Short mmCIF file of C-alpha atoms and ligand atoms in Angstrom, two decimals:
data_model
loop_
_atom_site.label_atom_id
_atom_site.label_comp_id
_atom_site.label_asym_id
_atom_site.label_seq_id
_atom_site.Cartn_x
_atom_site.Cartn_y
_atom_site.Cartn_z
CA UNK A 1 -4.12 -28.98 -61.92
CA UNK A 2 -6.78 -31.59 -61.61
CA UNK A 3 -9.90 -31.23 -59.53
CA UNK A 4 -8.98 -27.42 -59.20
CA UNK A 5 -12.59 -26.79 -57.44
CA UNK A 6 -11.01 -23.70 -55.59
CA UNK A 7 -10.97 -21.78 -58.96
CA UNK A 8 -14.08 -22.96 -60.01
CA UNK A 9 -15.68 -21.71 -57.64
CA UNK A 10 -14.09 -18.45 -57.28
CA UNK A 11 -14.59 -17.95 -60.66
CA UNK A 12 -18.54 -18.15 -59.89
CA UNK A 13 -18.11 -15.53 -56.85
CA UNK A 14 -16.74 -13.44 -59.11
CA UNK A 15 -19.74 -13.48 -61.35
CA UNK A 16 -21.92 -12.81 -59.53
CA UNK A 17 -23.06 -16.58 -59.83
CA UNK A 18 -22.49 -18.24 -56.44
CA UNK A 19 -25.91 -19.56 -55.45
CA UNK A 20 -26.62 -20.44 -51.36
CA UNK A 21 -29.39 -21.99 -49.90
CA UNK A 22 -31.47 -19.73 -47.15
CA UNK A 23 -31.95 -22.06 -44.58
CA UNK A 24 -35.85 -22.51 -43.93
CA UNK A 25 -37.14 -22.98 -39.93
CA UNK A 26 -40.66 -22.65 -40.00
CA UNK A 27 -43.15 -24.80 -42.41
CA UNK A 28 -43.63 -23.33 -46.16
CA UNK A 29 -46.46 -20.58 -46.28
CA UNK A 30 -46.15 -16.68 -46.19
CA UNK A 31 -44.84 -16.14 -43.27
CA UNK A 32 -41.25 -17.80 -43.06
CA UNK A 33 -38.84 -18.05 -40.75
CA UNK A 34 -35.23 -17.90 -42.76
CA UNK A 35 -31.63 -17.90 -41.56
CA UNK A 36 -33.65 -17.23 -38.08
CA UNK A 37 -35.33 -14.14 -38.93
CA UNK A 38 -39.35 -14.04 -40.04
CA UNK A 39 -39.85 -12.75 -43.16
CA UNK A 40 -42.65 -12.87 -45.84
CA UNK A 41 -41.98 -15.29 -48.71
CA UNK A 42 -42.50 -14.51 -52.08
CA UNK A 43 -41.09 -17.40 -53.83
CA UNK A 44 -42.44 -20.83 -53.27
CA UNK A 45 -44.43 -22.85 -55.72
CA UNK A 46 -47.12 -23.80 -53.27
CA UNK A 47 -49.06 -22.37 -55.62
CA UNK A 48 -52.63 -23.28 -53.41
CA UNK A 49 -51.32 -23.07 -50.43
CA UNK A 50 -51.74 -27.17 -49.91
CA UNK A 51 -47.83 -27.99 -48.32
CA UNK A 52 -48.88 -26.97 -44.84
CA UNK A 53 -52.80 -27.86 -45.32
CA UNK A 54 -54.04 -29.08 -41.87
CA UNK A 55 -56.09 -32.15 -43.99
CA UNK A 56 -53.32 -32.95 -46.24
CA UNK A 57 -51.16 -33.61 -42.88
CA UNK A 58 -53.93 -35.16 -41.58
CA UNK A 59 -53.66 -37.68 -44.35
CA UNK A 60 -49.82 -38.18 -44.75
CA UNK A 61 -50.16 -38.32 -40.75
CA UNK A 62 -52.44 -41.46 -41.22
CA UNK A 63 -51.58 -42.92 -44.74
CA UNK A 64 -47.86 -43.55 -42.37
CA UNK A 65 -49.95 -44.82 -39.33
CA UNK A 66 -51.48 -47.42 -42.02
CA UNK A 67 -48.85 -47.63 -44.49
CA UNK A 68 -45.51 -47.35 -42.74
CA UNK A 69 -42.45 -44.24 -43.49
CA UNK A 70 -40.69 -45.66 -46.64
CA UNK A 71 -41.97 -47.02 -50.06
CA UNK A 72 -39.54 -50.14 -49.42
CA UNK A 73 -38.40 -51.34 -52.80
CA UNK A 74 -38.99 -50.30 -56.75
CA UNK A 75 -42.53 -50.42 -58.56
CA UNK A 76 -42.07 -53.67 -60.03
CA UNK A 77 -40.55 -55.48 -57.18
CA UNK A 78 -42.40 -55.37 -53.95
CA UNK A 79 -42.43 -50.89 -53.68
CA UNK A 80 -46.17 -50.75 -55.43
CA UNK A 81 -48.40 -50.18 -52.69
CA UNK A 82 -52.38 -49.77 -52.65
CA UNK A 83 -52.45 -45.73 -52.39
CA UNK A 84 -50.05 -45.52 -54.93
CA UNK A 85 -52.49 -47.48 -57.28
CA UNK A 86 -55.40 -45.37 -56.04
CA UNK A 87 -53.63 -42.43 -56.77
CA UNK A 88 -52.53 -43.67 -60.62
CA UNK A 89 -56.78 -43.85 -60.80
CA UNK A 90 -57.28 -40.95 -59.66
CA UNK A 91 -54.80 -38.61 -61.23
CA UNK A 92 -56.15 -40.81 -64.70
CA UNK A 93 -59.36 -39.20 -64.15
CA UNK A 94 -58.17 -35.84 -63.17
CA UNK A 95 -56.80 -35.44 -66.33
CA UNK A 96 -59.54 -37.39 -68.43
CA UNK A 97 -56.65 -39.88 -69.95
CA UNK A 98 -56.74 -43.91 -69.82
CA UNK A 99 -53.93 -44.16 -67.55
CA UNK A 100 -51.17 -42.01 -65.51
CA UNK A 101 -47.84 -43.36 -63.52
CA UNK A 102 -46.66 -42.25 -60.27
CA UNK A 103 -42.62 -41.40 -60.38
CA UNK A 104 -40.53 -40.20 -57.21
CA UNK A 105 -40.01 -36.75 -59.04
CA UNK A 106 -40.74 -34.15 -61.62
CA UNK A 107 -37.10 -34.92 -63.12
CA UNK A 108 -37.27 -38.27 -63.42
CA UNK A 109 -40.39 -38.53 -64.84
CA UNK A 110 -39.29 -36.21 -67.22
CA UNK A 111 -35.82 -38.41 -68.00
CA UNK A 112 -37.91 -41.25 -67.78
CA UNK A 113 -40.60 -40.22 -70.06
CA UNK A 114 -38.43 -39.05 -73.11
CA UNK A 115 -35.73 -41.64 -72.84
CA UNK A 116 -38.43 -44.17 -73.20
CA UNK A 117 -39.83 -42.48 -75.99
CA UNK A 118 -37.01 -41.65 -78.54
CA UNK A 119 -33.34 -42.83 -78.56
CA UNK A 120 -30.74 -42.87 -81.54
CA UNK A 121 -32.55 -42.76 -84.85
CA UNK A 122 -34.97 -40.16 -83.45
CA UNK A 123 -35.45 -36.68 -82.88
CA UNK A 124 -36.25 -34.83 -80.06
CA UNK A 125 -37.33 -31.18 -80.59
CA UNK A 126 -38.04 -28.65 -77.19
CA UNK A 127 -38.43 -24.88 -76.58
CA UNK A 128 -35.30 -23.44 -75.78
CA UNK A 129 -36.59 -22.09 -72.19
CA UNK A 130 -37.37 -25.59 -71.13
CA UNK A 131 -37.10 -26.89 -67.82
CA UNK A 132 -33.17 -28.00 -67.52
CA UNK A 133 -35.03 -31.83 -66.69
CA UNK A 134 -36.05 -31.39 -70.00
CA UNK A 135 -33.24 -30.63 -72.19
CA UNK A 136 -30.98 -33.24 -69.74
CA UNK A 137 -33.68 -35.80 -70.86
CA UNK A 138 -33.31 -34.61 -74.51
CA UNK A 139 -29.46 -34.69 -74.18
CA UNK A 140 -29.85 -38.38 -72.42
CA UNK A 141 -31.86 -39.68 -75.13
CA UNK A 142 -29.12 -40.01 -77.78
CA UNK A 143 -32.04 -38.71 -80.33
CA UNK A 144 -31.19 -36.02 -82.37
CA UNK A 145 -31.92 -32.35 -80.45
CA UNK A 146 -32.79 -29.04 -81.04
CA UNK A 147 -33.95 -26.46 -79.55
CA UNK A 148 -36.48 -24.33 -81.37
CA UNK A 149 -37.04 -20.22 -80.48
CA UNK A 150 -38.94 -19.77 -77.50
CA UNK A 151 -42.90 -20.62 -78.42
CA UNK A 152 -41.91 -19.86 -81.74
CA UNK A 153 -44.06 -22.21 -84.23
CA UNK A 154 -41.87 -21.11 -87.29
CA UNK A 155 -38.72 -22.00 -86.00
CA UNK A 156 -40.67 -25.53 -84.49
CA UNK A 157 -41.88 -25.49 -87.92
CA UNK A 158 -38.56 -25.44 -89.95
CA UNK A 159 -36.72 -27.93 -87.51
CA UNK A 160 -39.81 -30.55 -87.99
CA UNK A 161 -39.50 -30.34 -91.54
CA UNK A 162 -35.65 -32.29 -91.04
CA UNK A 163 -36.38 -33.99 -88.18
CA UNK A 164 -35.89 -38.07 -88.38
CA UNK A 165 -37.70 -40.56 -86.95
CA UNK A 166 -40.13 -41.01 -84.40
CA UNK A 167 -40.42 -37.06 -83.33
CA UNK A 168 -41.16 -35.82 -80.15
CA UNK A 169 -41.99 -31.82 -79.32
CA UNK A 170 -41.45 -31.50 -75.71
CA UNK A 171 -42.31 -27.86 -74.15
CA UNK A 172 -43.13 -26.56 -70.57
CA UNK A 173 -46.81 -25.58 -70.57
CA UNK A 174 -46.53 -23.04 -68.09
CA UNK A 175 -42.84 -21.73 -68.21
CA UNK A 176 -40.87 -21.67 -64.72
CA UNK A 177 -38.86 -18.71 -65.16
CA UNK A 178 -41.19 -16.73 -67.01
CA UNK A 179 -45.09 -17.50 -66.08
CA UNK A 180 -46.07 -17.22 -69.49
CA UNK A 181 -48.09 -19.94 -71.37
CA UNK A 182 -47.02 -22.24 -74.27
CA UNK A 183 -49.18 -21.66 -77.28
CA UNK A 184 -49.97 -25.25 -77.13
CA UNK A 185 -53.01 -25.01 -79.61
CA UNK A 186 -50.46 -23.62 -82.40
CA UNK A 187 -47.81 -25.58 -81.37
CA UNK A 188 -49.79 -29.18 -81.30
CA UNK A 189 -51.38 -28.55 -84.71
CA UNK A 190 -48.02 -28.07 -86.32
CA UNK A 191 -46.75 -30.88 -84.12
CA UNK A 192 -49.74 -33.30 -85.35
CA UNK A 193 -49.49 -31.97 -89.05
CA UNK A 194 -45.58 -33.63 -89.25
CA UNK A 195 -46.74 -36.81 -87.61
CA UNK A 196 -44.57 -35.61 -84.09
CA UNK A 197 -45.79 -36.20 -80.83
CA UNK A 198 -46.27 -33.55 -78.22
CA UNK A 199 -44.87 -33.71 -74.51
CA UNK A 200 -45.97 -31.23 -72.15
CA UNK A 201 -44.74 -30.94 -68.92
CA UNK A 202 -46.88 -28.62 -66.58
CA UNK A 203 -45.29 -28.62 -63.43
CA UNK A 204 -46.78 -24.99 -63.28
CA UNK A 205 -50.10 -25.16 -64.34
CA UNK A 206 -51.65 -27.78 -62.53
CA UNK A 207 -53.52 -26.16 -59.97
CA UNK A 208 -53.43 -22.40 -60.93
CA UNK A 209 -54.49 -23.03 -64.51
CA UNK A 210 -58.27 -24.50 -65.87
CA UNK A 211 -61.80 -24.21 -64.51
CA UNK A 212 -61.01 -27.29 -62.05
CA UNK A 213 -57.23 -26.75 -61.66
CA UNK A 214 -56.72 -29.14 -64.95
CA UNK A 215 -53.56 -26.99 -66.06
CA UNK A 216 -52.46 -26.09 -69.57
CA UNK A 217 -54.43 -28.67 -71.27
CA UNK A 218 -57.78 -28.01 -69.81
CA UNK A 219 -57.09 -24.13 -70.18
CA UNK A 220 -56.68 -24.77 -74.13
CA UNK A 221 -59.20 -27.85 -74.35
CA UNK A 222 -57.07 -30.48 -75.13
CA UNK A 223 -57.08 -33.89 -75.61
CA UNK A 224 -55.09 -36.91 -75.97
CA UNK A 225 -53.90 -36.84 -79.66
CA UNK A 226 -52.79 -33.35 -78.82
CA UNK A 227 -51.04 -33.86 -76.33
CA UNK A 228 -50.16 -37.59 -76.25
CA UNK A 229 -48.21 -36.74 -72.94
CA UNK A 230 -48.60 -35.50 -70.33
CA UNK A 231 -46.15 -34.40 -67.08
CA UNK A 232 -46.92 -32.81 -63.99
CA UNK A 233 -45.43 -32.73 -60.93
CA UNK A 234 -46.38 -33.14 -57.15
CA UNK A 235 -44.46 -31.03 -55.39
CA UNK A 236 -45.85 -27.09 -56.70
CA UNK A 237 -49.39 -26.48 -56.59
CA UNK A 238 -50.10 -30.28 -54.81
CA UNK A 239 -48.01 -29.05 -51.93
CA UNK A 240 -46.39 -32.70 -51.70
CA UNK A 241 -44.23 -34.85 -53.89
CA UNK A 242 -43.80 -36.64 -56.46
CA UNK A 243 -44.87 -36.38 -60.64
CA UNK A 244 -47.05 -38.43 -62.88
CA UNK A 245 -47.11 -38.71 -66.64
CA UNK A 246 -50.65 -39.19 -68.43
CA UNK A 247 -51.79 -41.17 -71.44
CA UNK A 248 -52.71 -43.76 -73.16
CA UNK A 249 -52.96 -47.20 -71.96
CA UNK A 250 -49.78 -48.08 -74.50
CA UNK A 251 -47.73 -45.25 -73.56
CA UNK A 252 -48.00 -45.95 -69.83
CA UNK A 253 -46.76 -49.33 -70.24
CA UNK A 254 -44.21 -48.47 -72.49
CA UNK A 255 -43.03 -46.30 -69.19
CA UNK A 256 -43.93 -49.16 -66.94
CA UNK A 257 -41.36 -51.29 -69.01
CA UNK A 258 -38.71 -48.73 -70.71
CA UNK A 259 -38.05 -45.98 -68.56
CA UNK A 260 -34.95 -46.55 -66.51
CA UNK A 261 -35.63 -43.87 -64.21
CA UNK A 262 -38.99 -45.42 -62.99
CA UNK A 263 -37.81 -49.28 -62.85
CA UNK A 264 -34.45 -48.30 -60.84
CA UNK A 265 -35.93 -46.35 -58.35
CA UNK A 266 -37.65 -46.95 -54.94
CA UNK A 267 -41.30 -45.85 -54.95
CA UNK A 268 -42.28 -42.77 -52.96
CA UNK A 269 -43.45 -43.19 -49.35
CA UNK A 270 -47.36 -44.54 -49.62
CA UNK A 271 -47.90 -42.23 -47.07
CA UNK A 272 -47.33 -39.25 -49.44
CA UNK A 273 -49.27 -40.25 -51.98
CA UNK A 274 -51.89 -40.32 -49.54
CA UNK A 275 -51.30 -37.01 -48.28
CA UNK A 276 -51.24 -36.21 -52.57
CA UNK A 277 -54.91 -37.95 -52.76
CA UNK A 278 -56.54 -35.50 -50.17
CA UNK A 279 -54.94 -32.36 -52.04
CA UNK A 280 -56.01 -33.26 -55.11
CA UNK A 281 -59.72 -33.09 -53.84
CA UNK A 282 -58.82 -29.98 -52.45
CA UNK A 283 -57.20 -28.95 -55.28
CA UNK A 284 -60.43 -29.74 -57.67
CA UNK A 285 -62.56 -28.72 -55.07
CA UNK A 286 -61.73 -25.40 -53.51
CA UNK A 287 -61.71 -23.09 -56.62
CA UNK A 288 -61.50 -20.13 -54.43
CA UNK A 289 -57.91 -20.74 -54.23
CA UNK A 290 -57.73 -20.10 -57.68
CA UNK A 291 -59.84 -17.23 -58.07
CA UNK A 292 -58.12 -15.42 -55.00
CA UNK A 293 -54.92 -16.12 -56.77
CA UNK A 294 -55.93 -14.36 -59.82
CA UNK A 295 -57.01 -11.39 -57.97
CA UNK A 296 -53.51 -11.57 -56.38
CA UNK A 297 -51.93 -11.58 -59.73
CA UNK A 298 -54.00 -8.59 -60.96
CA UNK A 299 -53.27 -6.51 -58.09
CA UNK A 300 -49.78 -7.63 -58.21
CA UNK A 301 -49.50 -6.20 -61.95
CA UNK A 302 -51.19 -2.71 -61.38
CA UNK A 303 -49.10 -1.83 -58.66
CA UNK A 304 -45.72 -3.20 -60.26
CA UNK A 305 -46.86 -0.51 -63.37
CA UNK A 306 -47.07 1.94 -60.97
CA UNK A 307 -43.66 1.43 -59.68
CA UNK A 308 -42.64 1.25 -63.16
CA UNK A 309 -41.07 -2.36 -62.90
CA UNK A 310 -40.61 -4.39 -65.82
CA UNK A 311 -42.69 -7.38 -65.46
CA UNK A 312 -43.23 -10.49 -68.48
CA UNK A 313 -45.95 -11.35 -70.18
CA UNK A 314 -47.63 -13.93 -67.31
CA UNK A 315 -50.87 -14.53 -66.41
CA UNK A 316 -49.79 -17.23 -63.60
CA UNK A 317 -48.64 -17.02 -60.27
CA UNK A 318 -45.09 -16.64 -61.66
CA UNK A 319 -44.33 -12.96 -61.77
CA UNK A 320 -40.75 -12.34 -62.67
CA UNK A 321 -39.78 -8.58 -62.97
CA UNK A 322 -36.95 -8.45 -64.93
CA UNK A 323 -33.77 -6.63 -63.65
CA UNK A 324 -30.84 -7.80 -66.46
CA UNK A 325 -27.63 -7.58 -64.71
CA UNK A 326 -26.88 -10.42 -61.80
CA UNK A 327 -25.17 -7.99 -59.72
CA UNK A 328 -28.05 -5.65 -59.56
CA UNK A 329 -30.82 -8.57 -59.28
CA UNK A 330 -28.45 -9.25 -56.00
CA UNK A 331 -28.97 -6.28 -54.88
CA UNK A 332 -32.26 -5.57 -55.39
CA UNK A 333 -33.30 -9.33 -53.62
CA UNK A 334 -30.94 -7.80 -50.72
CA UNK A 335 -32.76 -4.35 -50.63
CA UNK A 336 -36.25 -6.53 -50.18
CA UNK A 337 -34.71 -8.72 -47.01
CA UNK A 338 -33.67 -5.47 -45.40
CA UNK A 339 -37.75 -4.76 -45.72
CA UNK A 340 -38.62 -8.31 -44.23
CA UNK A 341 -39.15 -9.70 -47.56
CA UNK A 342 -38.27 -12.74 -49.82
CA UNK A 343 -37.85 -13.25 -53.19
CA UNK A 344 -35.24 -15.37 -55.09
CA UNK A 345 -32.87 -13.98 -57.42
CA UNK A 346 -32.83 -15.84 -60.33
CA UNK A 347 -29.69 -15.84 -62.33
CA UNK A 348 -27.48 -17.74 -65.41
CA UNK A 349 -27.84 -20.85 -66.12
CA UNK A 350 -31.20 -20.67 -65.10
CA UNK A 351 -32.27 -17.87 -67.24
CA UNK A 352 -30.67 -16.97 -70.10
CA UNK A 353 -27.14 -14.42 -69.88
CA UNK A 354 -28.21 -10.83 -69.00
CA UNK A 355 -31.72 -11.57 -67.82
CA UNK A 356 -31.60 -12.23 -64.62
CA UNK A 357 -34.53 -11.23 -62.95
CA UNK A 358 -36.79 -11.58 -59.17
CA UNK A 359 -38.79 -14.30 -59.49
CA UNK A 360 -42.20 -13.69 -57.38
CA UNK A 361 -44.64 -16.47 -57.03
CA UNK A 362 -48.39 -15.60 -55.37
CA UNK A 363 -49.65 -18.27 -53.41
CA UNK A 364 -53.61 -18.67 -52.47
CA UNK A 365 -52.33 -18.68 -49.05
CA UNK A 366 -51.06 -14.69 -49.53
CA UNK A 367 -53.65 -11.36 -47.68
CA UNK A 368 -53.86 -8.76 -49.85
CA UNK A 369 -52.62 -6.85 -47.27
CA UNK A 370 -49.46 -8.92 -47.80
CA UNK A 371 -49.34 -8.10 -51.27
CA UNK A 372 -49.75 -4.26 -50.14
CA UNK A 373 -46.58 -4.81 -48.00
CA UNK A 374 -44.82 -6.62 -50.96
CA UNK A 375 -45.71 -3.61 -53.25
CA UNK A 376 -44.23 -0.84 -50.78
CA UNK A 377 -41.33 -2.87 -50.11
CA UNK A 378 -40.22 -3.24 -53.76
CA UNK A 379 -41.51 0.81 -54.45
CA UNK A 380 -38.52 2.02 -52.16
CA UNK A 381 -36.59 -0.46 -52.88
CA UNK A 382 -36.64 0.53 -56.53
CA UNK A 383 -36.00 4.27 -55.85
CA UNK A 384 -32.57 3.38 -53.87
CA UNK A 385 -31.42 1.01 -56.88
CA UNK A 386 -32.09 4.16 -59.27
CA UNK A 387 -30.58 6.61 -56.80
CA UNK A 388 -27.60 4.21 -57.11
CA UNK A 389 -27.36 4.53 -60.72
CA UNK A 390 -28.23 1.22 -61.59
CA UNK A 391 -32.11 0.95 -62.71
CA UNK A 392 -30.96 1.92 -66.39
CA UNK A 393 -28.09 -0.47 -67.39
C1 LIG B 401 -39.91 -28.26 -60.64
C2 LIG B 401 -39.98 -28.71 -62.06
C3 LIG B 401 -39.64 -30.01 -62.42
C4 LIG B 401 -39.03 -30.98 -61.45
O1 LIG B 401 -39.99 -31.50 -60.60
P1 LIG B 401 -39.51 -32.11 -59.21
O2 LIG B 401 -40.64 -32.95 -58.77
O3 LIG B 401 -39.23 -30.96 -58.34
O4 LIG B 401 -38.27 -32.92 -59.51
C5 LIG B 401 -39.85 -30.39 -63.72
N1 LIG B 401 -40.31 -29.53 -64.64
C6 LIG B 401 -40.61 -28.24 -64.33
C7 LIG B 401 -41.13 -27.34 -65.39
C8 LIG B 401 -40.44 -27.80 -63.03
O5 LIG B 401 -40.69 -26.53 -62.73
#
């Protein structure tokens, strides 16, 4: 039968797989109002606590008064407006490279990016726990593509050794689903040895990561010809919208004149990137944010011991504890909304087949005592799911 959507979608009931979309009433922070009932949130990326920043509404609030609501054509038409521009400077010398472009999203500028880059003839070489932007891009690209282990500079290694062509290594720096880091300095060395290119796309790490939120790059110290470029996006810790890509003056043109997903697109609202200039002051600025964060985390990891959860190997904001089974990771999300509490189960595709796991993000916006609450919540929570026979399968 053609078009026989009634089975498909059965079929992902049945698995546990059927994904729905809490429906959010209040503005993002900790406390959340969700499918009408307040809860406490555990699982945003505004990492900073910048989406519902009184300045950074204060500035989208007047960047519209001055601007106007909509972006109003593409880049290269009539759609390239004067805090756009501003905001290219600015995000240029916020990462210390020549040059960065403003795209409407994290996934384009990620399709954008890498199409531009390599096509047939080419290879195209990424971490298998990329981003799905990322290995669509790859896919898109008509290069040649493999995926190499996770962080894994042998198998990188071995599949740069028959790569073809212009070669380009393209990794998450901080990974979504996991919160660990990419071994960058390993990985760029290699990369650099073969000739490749690296692309790094740190949706995650601006903000949380480096001295003055700088991400992955300014964690590890690195510079252009490591990482020739560079992806982050707007909407996490920047608590707006939007991505950029950084580099050199060449590669941004190349973008500026090869990447379908920028030309064909209308810019973002001016007023946003506005609103994105003011919270990447405060985002430089306000380091306690990041240090409060890390105290978070640390807290966060003790306690989870305690309880005996299995967490991964993250330093960031992203603390997944692992569960396995779908069915259980269900159940255990459900447990914590019985205790006022919110936290997304994350399941196949999105992680790989038997690893589905709670995804907990910290935000700089989070009490301690909140975290307290969080901790009790998922301590009783825990004991039913083992009373139930399921904390071993
Ligand atoms: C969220 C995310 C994106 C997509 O960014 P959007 O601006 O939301 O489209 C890309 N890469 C990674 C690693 C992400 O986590």
């Amino acid at each position: 039968m053609p078009f026989d959507l009634a089975s498909r979608l059965a079929e992902r009931r049945a698995a546990d797989l059927h994904r729905q979309r809490p429906l959010l009433e209040s503005p993002q922070g900790p406390d959340v109002v969700v499918d009408g009932r307040a809860m406490l949130a555990f699982c945003s990326n505004d990492y900073l606590g910048l989406a519902n920043h009184p300045e950074v509404i204060a500035a989208l609030r007047a960047g519209a008064e001055r601007w106007g609501a909509g972006g109003g054509a593409s880049h290269l038409v009539i759609g390239h407006s004067g805090p756009h521009h501003e905001l290219e400077l600015a995000l240029a010398e916020f990462t210390g490279r020549p040059r960065a472009l403003l795209f409407s999203t994290g996934y384009m500028a990620n399709l954008g990016a890498v199409t531009a880059l390599v096509g047939k003839g080419g290879s195209v070489l990424e971490d298998r726990l990329n981003h799905a932007s990322l290995l669509d891009a790859g896919l898109l690209s008509g290069a040649r593509f493999s995926r190499y282990l996770h962080n894994d500079v042998a198998s990188l290694a071995a599949r740069l050794e028959k790569a073809e062509g212009d070669t380009l290594v393209v990794t998450d720096g901080v990974f979504s689903m996991d919160g660990d880091l990419a071994d960058l300095p390993t990985l760029c060395a290699k990369a650099r040895e073969q000739g490749a290119w690296v692309m790094v796309d740190d949706a995650h790490g601006f903000g949380p990561l480096g001295a003055t939120g700088g991400g992955i790059v300014e964690h590890f110290g690195l510079g252009l010809e490591d990482v020739p470029v560079l992806v982050g996006t707007l909407g996490k810790a920047f608590g707006t919208a939007g991505a950029f890509v950084a580099g050199s003056e060449e590669l941004i043109e190349t973008l500026i004149q090869f990447a379908r997903p920028y030309i064909y697109t209308t810019s973002q609202p001016p007023a946003v990137a506005c609103a994105t200039l003011k919270s990447l002051q405060l985002l430089q600025k306000e380091s306690w944010r990041r240090e409060h964060l890390n105290g978070l985390v640390r807290r966060f990891r003790e306690g989870a011991a305690e309880i005996g959860l299995s967490l991964m190997d993250s330093p960031t904001p992203i603390q997944p504890i692992l569960v396995g089974d779908s069915a259980r990771a269900l159940r255990l999300a459900a447990l914590l909304r019985e205790r006022g509490i919110l936290v997304g189960a994350i399941r196949p595709p999105t992680v790989p087949a038997g690893s589905a796991r709670l995804r907990v993000t910290f935000s700089a916006s989070h009490s301690e005592a909140q975290l307290e609450l969080l901790l009790q919540a998922l301590s009783e929570s825990w004991n039913i799911l083992a009373k139930e026979g399921r904390t071993d399968a």
